[in-house]
PDB file of C-alpha atoms and ligand atoms in Angstrom:
ATOM      1  CA  UNK J   1      82.313  98.375 111.324  1.00  0.00           C
ATOM      2  CA  UNK J   2      82.215  94.970 109.671  1.00  0.00           C
ATOM      3  CA  UNK J   3      84.067  92.907 107.110  1.00  0.00           C
ATOM      4  CA  UNK J   4      83.497  89.901 104.856  1.00  0.00           C
ATOM      5  CA  UNK J   5      85.526  87.914 102.366  1.00  0.00           C
ATOM      6  CA  UNK J   6      84.308  87.159  98.822  1.00  0.00           C
ATOM      7  CA  UNK J   7      86.910  84.456  98.465  1.00  0.00           C
ATOM      8  CA  UNK J   8      90.551  83.907  99.330  1.00  0.00           C
ATOM      9  CA  UNK J   9      93.299  81.944  97.611  1.00  0.00           C
ATOM     10  CA  UNK J  10      95.283  81.772  94.408  1.00  0.00           C
ATOM     11  CA  UNK J  11      92.092  81.579  92.296  1.00  0.00           C
ATOM     12  CA  UNK J  12      90.804  84.951  93.418  1.00  0.00           C
ATOM     13  CA  UNK J  13      90.689  87.351  96.333  1.00  0.00           C
ATOM     14  CA  UNK J  14      88.320  90.030  97.530  1.00  0.00           C
ATOM     15  CA  UNK J  15      87.671  91.497 100.984  1.00  0.00           C
ATOM     16  CA  UNK J  16      84.855  93.873 101.886  1.00  0.00           C
ATOM     17  CA  UNK J  17      85.050  96.376 104.714  1.00  0.00           C
ATOM     18  CA  UNK J  18      81.977  98.427 105.587  1.00  0.00           C
ATOM     19  CA  UNK J  19      80.844 101.125 107.936  1.00  0.00           C
ATOM     20  CA  UNK J  20      77.396 102.670 107.465  1.00  0.00           C
ATOM     21  CA  UNK J  21      76.937 103.144 103.734  1.00  0.00           C
ATOM     22  CA  UNK J  22      80.676 103.082 102.986  1.00  0.00           C
ATOM     23  CA  UNK J  23      81.821  99.860 101.325  1.00  0.00           C
ATOM     24  CA  UNK J  24      85.460  99.308 100.401  1.00  0.00           C
ATOM     25  CA  UNK J  25      86.464  96.300  98.338  1.00  0.00           C
ATOM     26  CA  UNK J  26      90.117  95.346  98.671  1.00  0.00           C
ATOM     27  CA  UNK J  27      91.175  93.479  95.515  1.00  0.00           C
ATOM     28  CA  UNK J  28      88.912  91.942  92.916  1.00  0.00           C
ATOM     29  CA  UNK J  29      90.433  88.723  91.639  1.00  0.00           C
ATOM     30  CA  UNK J  30      87.242  87.282  90.168  1.00  0.00           C
ATOM     31  CA  UNK J  31      85.499  87.830  86.850  1.00  0.00           C
ATOM     32  CA  UNK J  32      82.889  90.579  86.829  1.00  0.00           C
ATOM     33  CA  UNK J  33      80.071  88.054  86.863  1.00  0.00           C
ATOM     34  CA  UNK J  34      81.567  86.078  89.718  1.00  0.00           C
ATOM     35  CA  UNK J  35      82.214  89.283  91.659  1.00  0.00           C
ATOM     36  CA  UNK J  36      78.580  90.328  91.196  1.00  0.00           C
ATOM     37  CA  UNK J  37      77.441  86.899  92.369  1.00  0.00           C
ATOM     38  CA  UNK J  38      79.660  86.895  95.446  1.00  0.00           C
ATOM     39  CA  UNK J  39      78.714  90.472  96.361  1.00  0.00           C
ATOM     40  CA  UNK J  40      75.032  89.565  96.051  1.00  0.00           C
ATOM     41  CA  UNK J  41      75.517  86.661  98.472  1.00  0.00           C
ATOM     42  CA  UNK J  42      76.804  89.245 100.954  1.00  0.00           C
ATOM     43  CA  UNK J  43      73.841  91.539 100.259  1.00  0.00           C
ATOM     44  CA  UNK J  44      75.867  94.208  98.468  1.00  0.00           C
ATOM     45  CA  UNK J  45      75.165  95.699  95.036  1.00  0.00           C
ATOM     46  CA  UNK J  46      78.299  96.662  93.046  1.00  0.00           C
ATOM     47  CA  UNK J  47      76.995 100.224  92.699  1.00  0.00           C
ATOM     48  CA  UNK J  48      77.173 100.536  96.502  1.00  0.00           C
ATOM     49  CA  UNK J  49      80.960 100.193  96.453  1.00  0.00           C
ATOM     50  CA  UNK J  50      82.706 103.394  97.511  1.00  0.00           C
ATOM     51  CA  UNK J  51      86.140 102.310  96.255  1.00  0.00           C
ATOM     52  CA  UNK J  52      88.303  99.395  95.184  1.00  0.00           C
ATOM     53  CA  UNK J  53      91.770  99.249  96.725  1.00  0.00           C
ATOM     54  CA  UNK J  54      94.284  97.065  94.927  1.00  0.00           C
ATOM     55  CA  UNK J  55      97.134  95.418  96.840  1.00  0.00           C
ATOM     56  CA  UNK J  56      99.261  94.371  93.844  1.00  0.00           C
ATOM     57  CA  UNK J  57      99.079  93.353  90.192  1.00  0.00           C
ATOM     58  CA  UNK J  58      98.880  89.541  90.453  1.00  0.00           C
ATOM     59  CA  UNK J  59      95.858  88.152  88.629  1.00  0.00           C
ATOM     60  CA  UNK J  60      94.268  86.641  91.739  1.00  0.00           C
ATOM     61  CA  UNK J  61      93.930  90.227  93.030  1.00  0.00           C
ATOM     62  CA  UNK J  62      93.158  92.303  89.929  1.00  0.00           C
ATOM     63  CA  UNK J  63      91.333  90.077  87.448  1.00  0.00           C
ATOM     64  CA  UNK J  64      87.977  91.899  87.694  1.00  0.00           C
ATOM     65  CA  UNK J  65      89.117  95.357  88.815  1.00  0.00           C
ATOM     66  CA  UNK J  66      89.011  97.128  85.439  1.00  0.00           C
ATOM     67  CA  UNK J  67      85.601  95.853  84.355  1.00  0.00           C
ATOM     68  CA  UNK J  68      84.037  96.368  87.778  1.00  0.00           C
ATOM     69  CA  UNK J  69      85.292  99.932  88.064  1.00  0.00           C
ATOM     70  CA  UNK J  70      84.157 100.856  84.544  1.00  0.00           C
ATOM     71  CA  UNK J  71      80.773  99.150  84.684  1.00  0.00           C
ATOM     72  CA  UNK J  72      79.820 100.612  88.070  1.00  0.00           C
ATOM     73  CA  UNK J  73      81.952 103.740  88.144  1.00  0.00           C
ATOM     74  CA  UNK J  74      83.887 102.659  91.236  1.00  0.00           C
ATOM     75  CA  UNK J  75      87.076 104.629  91.976  1.00  0.00           C
ATOM     76  CA  UNK J  76      90.282 102.572  92.078  1.00  0.00           C
ATOM     77  CA  UNK J  77      93.264 103.262  94.351  1.00  0.00           C
ATOM     78  CA  UNK J  78      96.620 101.533  94.046  1.00  0.00           C
ATOM     79  CA  UNK J  79     100.359 102.187  94.072  1.00  0.00           C
ATOM     80  CA  UNK J  80     102.233 103.635  91.089  1.00  0.00           C
ATOM     81  CA  UNK J  81     104.197 100.401  90.878  1.00  0.00           C
ATOM     82  CA  UNK J  82     101.054  98.290  90.777  1.00  0.00           C
ATOM     83  CA  UNK J  83      99.717 100.358  87.883  1.00  0.00           C
ATOM     84  CA  UNK J  84     103.007  99.803  86.027  1.00  0.00           C
ATOM     85  CA  UNK J  85     102.683  96.077  86.630  1.00  0.00           C
ATOM     86  CA  UNK J  86      99.131  95.766  85.304  1.00  0.00           C
ATOM     87  CA  UNK J  87      98.699  94.109  81.923  1.00  0.00           C
ATOM     88  CA  UNK J  88      95.486  95.972  81.214  1.00  0.00           C
ATOM     89  CA  UNK J  89      95.535  99.553  82.445  1.00  0.00           C
ATOM     90  CA  UNK J  90      92.714 100.796  84.667  1.00  0.00           C
ATOM     91  CA  UNK J  91      91.536 104.300  85.301  1.00  0.00           C
ATOM     92  CA  UNK J  92      93.009 105.373  88.623  1.00  0.00           C
ATOM     93  CA  UNK J  93      91.279 107.689  91.103  1.00  0.00           C
ATOM     94  CA  UNK J  94      94.402 108.118  93.222  1.00  0.00           C
ATOM     95  CA  UNK J  95      97.760 106.649  94.083  1.00  0.00           C
ATOM     96  CA  UNK J  96      98.807 105.250  97.437  1.00  0.00           C
ATOM     97  CA  UNK J  97     102.289 104.674  98.785  1.00  0.00           C
ATOM     98  CA  UNK J  98     103.591 103.184 102.006  1.00  0.00           C
ATOM     99  CA  UNK J  99     102.595 105.332 104.974  1.00  0.00           C
ATOM    100  CA  UNK J 100      99.802 107.162 103.125  1.00  0.00           C
ATOM    101  CA  UNK J 101      96.356 107.528 104.605  1.00  0.00           C
ATOM    102  CA  UNK J 102      93.173 108.124 102.649  1.00  0.00           C
ATOM    103  CA  UNK J 103      89.648 108.928 103.808  1.00  0.00           C
ATOM    104  CA  UNK J 104      86.888 107.143 101.943  1.00  0.00           C
ATOM    105  CA  UNK J 105      83.446 107.944 103.348  1.00  0.00           C
ATOM    106  CA  UNK J 106      83.293 106.757 106.947  1.00  0.00           C
ATOM    107  CA  UNK J 107      86.549 104.807 106.684  1.00  0.00           C
ATOM    108  CA  UNK J 108      90.214 105.695 106.806  1.00  0.00           C
ATOM    109  CA  UNK J 109      92.762 103.601 104.922  1.00  0.00           C
ATOM    110  CA  UNK J 110      96.467 103.321 105.796  1.00  0.00           C
ATOM    111  CA  UNK J 111      98.859 101.678 103.361  1.00  0.00           C
ATOM    112  CA  UNK J 112     101.883  99.535 104.247  1.00  0.00           C
ATOM    113  CA  UNK J 113     104.533  98.185 101.890  1.00  0.00           C
ATOM    114  CA  UNK J 114     105.178  94.437 102.022  1.00  0.00           C
ATOM    115  CA  UNK J 115     107.851  92.128 100.625  1.00  0.00           C
ATOM    116  CA  UNK J 116     106.362  90.233  97.666  1.00  0.00           C
ATOM    117  CA  UNK J 117     107.402  89.590  94.086  1.00  0.00           C
ATOM    118  CA  UNK J 118     105.333  92.412  92.642  1.00  0.00           C
ATOM    119  CA  UNK J 119     106.244  96.007  91.667  1.00  0.00           C
ATOM    120  CA  UNK J 120     105.034  97.911  94.737  1.00  0.00           C
ATOM    121  CA  UNK J 121     102.734  95.710  96.818  1.00  0.00           C
ATOM    122  CA  UNK J 122     100.722  97.366  99.566  1.00  0.00           C
ATOM    123  CA  UNK J 123      98.563  95.970 102.333  1.00  0.00           C
ATOM    124  CA  UNK J 124      95.995  97.954 104.273  1.00  0.00           C
ATOM    125  CA  UNK J 125      94.748  98.838 107.733  1.00  0.00           C
ATOM    126  CA  UNK J 126      91.229 100.270 107.644  1.00  0.00           C
ATOM    127  CA  UNK J 127      89.603 102.135 110.505  1.00  0.00           C
ATOM    128  CA  UNK J 128      86.279 103.818 111.257  1.00  0.00           C
ATOM    129  CA  UNK J 129      88.038 106.030 113.794  1.00  0.00           C
ATOM    130  CA  UNK J 130      87.151 103.664 116.616  1.00  0.00           C
ATOM    131  CA  UNK J 131      88.090 100.181 115.429  1.00  0.00           C
ATOM    132  CA  UNK J 132      90.946  98.926 113.268  1.00  0.00           C
ATOM    133  CA  UNK J 133      90.847  96.087 110.746  1.00  0.00           C
ATOM    134  CA  UNK J 134      94.142  94.919 109.249  1.00  0.00           C
ATOM    135  CA  UNK J 135      94.758  92.691 106.272  1.00  0.00           C
ATOM    136  CA  UNK J 136      98.084  91.140 105.475  1.00  0.00           C
ATOM    137  CA  UNK J 137      98.438  88.668 102.619  1.00  0.00           C
ATOM    138  CA  UNK J 138     100.983  88.083  99.868  1.00  0.00           C
ATOM    139  CA  UNK J 139     104.206  88.723 101.757  1.00  0.00           C
ATOM    140  CA  UNK J 140     107.266  86.551 102.134  1.00  0.00           C
ATOM    141  CA  UNK J 141     108.668  88.060 105.327  1.00  0.00           C
ATOM    142  CA  UNK J 142     108.092  90.907 107.762  1.00  0.00           C
ATOM    143  CA  UNK J 143     110.043  93.253 110.001  1.00  0.00           C
ATOM    144  CA  UNK J 144     109.403  95.457 113.026  1.00  0.00           C
ATOM    145  CA  UNK J 145     108.478  98.453 110.857  1.00  0.00           C
ATOM    146  CA  UNK J 146     105.622  96.509 109.327  1.00  0.00           C
ATOM    147  CA  UNK J 147     104.468  95.282 112.740  1.00  0.00           C
ATOM    148  CA  UNK J 148     104.359  98.889 113.950  1.00  0.00           C
ATOM    149  CA  UNK J 149     101.807  99.723 111.273  1.00  0.00           C
ATOM    150  CA  UNK J 150      99.606  96.876 112.474  1.00  0.00           C
ATOM    151  CA  UNK J 151      99.503  97.836 116.158  1.00  0.00           C
ATOM    152  CA  UNK J 152      96.225  98.155 118.022  1.00  0.00           C
ATOM    153  CA  UNK J 153      94.085  96.055 115.701  1.00  0.00           C
ATOM    154  CA  UNK J 154      90.633  94.787 116.610  1.00  0.00           C
ATOM    155  CA  UNK J 155      90.518  92.294 113.743  1.00  0.00           C
ATOM    156  CA  UNK J 156      93.182  90.798 111.500  1.00  0.00           C
ATOM    157  CA  UNK J 157      93.011  88.810 108.294  1.00  0.00           C
ATOM    158  CA  UNK J 158      96.371  87.175 107.712  1.00  0.00           C
ATOM    159  CA  UNK J 159      97.842  84.924 105.070  1.00  0.00           C
ATOM    160  CA  UNK J 160      98.651  81.370 106.147  1.00  0.00           C
ATOM    161  CA  UNK J 161      99.676  80.337 102.667  1.00  0.00           C
ATOM    162  CA  UNK J 162     101.437  77.040 102.990  1.00  0.00           C
ATOM    163  CA  UNK J 163     102.762  74.355 105.261  1.00  0.00           C
ATOM    164  CA  UNK J 164     106.549  74.236 104.908  1.00  0.00           C
ATOM    165  CA  UNK J 165     106.602  70.423 104.823  1.00  0.00           C
ATOM    166  CA  UNK J 166     103.781  70.064 102.302  1.00  0.00           C
ATOM    167  CA  UNK J 167     105.484  72.599 100.032  1.00  0.00           C
ATOM    168  CA  UNK J 168     108.823  70.786 100.310  1.00  0.00           C
ATOM    169  CA  UNK J 169     107.274  67.363  99.624  1.00  0.00           C
ATOM    170  CA  UNK J 170     104.778  68.543  96.989  1.00  0.00           C
ATOM    171  CA  UNK J 171     104.867  68.509  93.212  1.00  0.00           C
ATOM    172  CA  UNK J 172     105.707  72.139  92.524  1.00  0.00           C
ATOM    173  CA  UNK J 173     108.823  72.560  90.351  1.00  0.00           C
ATOM    174  CA  UNK J 174     111.865  73.679  92.292  1.00  0.00           C
ATOM    175  CA  UNK J 175     111.766  77.289  91.062  1.00  0.00           C
ATOM    176  CA  UNK J 176     108.175  77.635  92.222  1.00  0.00           C
ATOM    177  CA  UNK J 177     108.923  76.130  95.639  1.00  0.00           C
ATOM    178  CA  UNK J 178     111.721  78.660  96.027  1.00  0.00           C
ATOM    179  CA  UNK J 179     109.451  81.474  94.901  1.00  0.00           C
ATOM    180  CA  UNK J 180     106.525  80.604  97.178  1.00  0.00           C
ATOM    181  CA  UNK J 181     108.724  79.894 100.203  1.00  0.00           C
ATOM    182  CA  UNK J 182     111.152  82.778  99.620  1.00  0.00           C
ATOM    183  CA  UNK J 183     111.307  86.203 101.229  1.00  0.00           C
ATOM    184  CA  UNK J 184     109.362  87.715  98.287  1.00  0.00           C
ATOM    185  CA  UNK J 185     106.780  84.921  98.281  1.00  0.00           C
ATOM    186  CA  UNK J 186     104.146  83.963 100.819  1.00  0.00           C
ATOM    187  CA  UNK J 187     104.037  83.452 104.585  1.00  0.00           C
ATOM    188  CA  UNK J 188     103.922  79.848 105.714  1.00  0.00           C
ATOM    189  CA  UNK J 189     101.791  78.783 108.685  1.00  0.00           C
ATOM    190  CA  UNK J 190     104.643  79.146 111.187  1.00  0.00           C
ATOM    191  CA  UNK J 191     105.719  82.573 109.973  1.00  0.00           C
ATOM    192  CA  UNK J 192     102.134  83.809 110.077  1.00  0.00           C
ATOM    193  CA  UNK J 193     101.500  82.453 113.573  1.00  0.00           C
ATOM    194  CA  UNK J 194     104.781  83.944 114.810  1.00  0.00           C
ATOM    195  CA  UNK J 195     103.875  87.295 113.282  1.00  0.00           C
ATOM    196  CA  UNK J 196     100.579  87.291 115.175  1.00  0.00           C
ATOM    197  CA  UNK J 197     102.337  86.245 118.381  1.00  0.00           C
ATOM    198  CA  UNK J 198     104.775  89.156 117.993  1.00  0.00           C
ATOM    199  CA  UNK J 199     101.973  91.566 117.195  1.00  0.00           C
ATOM    200  CA  UNK J 200      99.909  90.434 120.179  1.00  0.00           C
ATOM    201  CA  UNK J 201      96.484  88.951 119.670  1.00  0.00           C
ATOM    202  CA  UNK J 202      94.727  89.172 123.046  1.00  0.00           C
ATOM    203  CA  UNK J 203      92.693  92.199 121.960  1.00  0.00           C
ATOM    204  CA  UNK J 204      91.677  90.821 118.595  1.00  0.00           C
ATOM    205  CA  UNK J 205      87.981  90.131 118.194  1.00  0.00           C
ATOM    206  CA  UNK J 206      88.612  88.221 114.978  1.00  0.00           C
ATOM    207  CA  UNK J 207      91.613  86.407 113.586  1.00  0.00           C
ATOM    208  CA  UNK J 208      91.030  85.119 110.055  1.00  0.00           C
ATOM    209  CA  UNK J 209      93.474  82.843 108.238  1.00  0.00           C
ATOM    210  CA  UNK J 210      93.453  83.549 104.513  1.00  0.00           C
ATOM    211  CA  UNK J 211      95.081  82.876 101.138  1.00  0.00           C
ATOM    212  CA  UNK J 212      95.603  79.198 102.001  1.00  0.00           C
ATOM    213  CA  UNK J 213      97.214  77.277  99.154  1.00  0.00           C
ATOM    214  CA  UNK J 214      94.949  74.527  97.817  1.00  0.00           C
ATOM    215  CA  UNK J 215      97.990  72.378  97.038  1.00  0.00           C
ATOM    216  CA  UNK J 216     100.427  73.134  99.850  1.00  0.00           C
ATOM    217  CA  UNK J 217      98.212  73.623 102.882  1.00  0.00           C
ATOM    218  CA  UNK J 218      95.200  72.241 104.717  1.00  0.00           C
ATOM    219  CA  UNK J 219      92.906  74.266 106.966  1.00  0.00           C
ATOM    220  CA  UNK J 220      93.438  71.958 109.945  1.00  0.00           C
ATOM    221  CA  UNK J 221      97.235  72.218 109.639  1.00  0.00           C
ATOM    222  CA  UNK J 222      97.086  76.012 109.550  1.00  0.00           C
ATOM    223  CA  UNK J 223      94.719  76.098 112.521  1.00  0.00           C
ATOM    224  CA  UNK J 224      96.860  73.701 114.540  1.00  0.00           C
ATOM    225  CA  UNK J 225      99.961  75.762 113.926  1.00  0.00           C
ATOM    226  CA  UNK J 226      98.237  78.889 115.272  1.00  0.00           C
ATOM    227  CA  UNK J 227      96.793  76.992 118.253  1.00  0.00           C
ATOM    228  CA  UNK J 228     100.245  75.615 119.103  1.00  0.00           C
ATOM    229  CA  UNK J 229     101.942  78.997 118.743  1.00  0.00           C
ATOM    230  CA  UNK J 230      99.338  81.254 120.356  1.00  0.00           C
ATOM    231  CA  UNK J 231      97.624  78.871 122.767  1.00  0.00           C
ATOM    232  CA  UNK J 232      94.287  80.189 121.529  1.00  0.00           C
ATOM    233  CA  UNK J 233      90.946  78.388 121.327  1.00  0.00           C
ATOM    234  CA  UNK J 234      90.807  76.528 117.967  1.00  0.00           C
ATOM    235  CA  UNK J 235      87.120  77.447 117.567  1.00  0.00           C
ATOM    236  CA  UNK J 236      87.961  81.142 117.810  1.00  0.00           C
ATOM    237  CA  UNK J 237      90.151  80.996 114.696  1.00  0.00           C
ATOM    238  CA  UNK J 238      88.384  81.543 111.401  1.00  0.00           C
ATOM    239  CA  UNK J 239      89.422  80.461 107.924  1.00  0.00           C
ATOM    240  CA  UNK J 240      88.432  82.329 104.749  1.00  0.00           C
ATOM    241  CA  UNK J 241      88.370  79.847 101.899  1.00  0.00           C
ATOM    242  CA  UNK J 242      88.418  80.058  98.130  1.00  0.00           C
ATOM    243  CA  UNK J 243      84.895  78.876  97.481  1.00  0.00           C
ATOM    244  CA  UNK J 244      82.842  80.679 100.125  1.00  0.00           C
ATOM    245  CA  UNK J 245      85.153  83.310 101.589  1.00  0.00           C
ATOM    246  CA  UNK J 246      83.771  84.397 104.937  1.00  0.00           C
ATOM    247  CA  UNK J 247      80.372  85.830 105.832  1.00  0.00           C
ATOM    248  CA  UNK J 248      80.074  89.239 107.490  1.00  0.00           C
ATOM    249  CA  UNK J 249      81.810  89.643 110.828  1.00  0.00           C
ATOM    250  CA  UNK J 250      80.998  92.538 113.099  1.00  0.00           C
ATOM    251  CA  UNK J 251      83.818  94.421 114.810  1.00  0.00           C
ATOM    252  CA  UNK J 252      82.032  95.665 117.926  1.00  0.00           C
TER     253      UNK J 252
HETATM  254 ZN1  LIG C 301      97.703  86.375  95.967  1.00  0.00          ZN
HETATM  255 ZN1  LIG C 302     100.675  87.942  94.927  1.00  0.00          ZN
END
């Protein structure tokens, strides 16, 4: 099983998870052309995609979903609420709700509801039956029920959206600061590091920090926060960025 990131941040998100000839793309926040380009860099043709899973209706997650699915006949799975929230409807292969599991080729998907200012945002744990990859972005807070769904992971991609101090001192208007930092917004570096500490990280092969704000965070601040909280090796932490995402990582 392996995973890669097309890009991560408020300008567009996309994460690929693969096992054998099964390829699942979670979110497609880029234009069709940009998605094709980024997939090609990872050695994947769009027609190889087995499914697109959508986490929620914000543009940085859905921008290219409709075109990609129509052009290449890729089935789309999302929550009923996410479909309601979409500005342009897409053809849906199936609905997912919190707690649902879905088999797609060699992979099994489990959906978890998160707190975010969207209609029915879901995040996903994906397994090949042996290894578990979890992704967790676009959430303002978490509780023990969510942590339960993310037990026993071998790799985790987690949002480290902003630094509390940079957000407070920055130029965002007050309403936006409240939105981003609120319980329906995004995890800051400390919240994300604490979440991972609570979850336990000693068995993780990969820990990837994602969805970093270009205005309210810096990769070295996010890293340092995790190093301070977890006591982990700074070189072990990985950051998926907006421009280049993250190249394939093998989950052994
Ligand atoms: Zn987002
Ligand atoms: Zn969002």
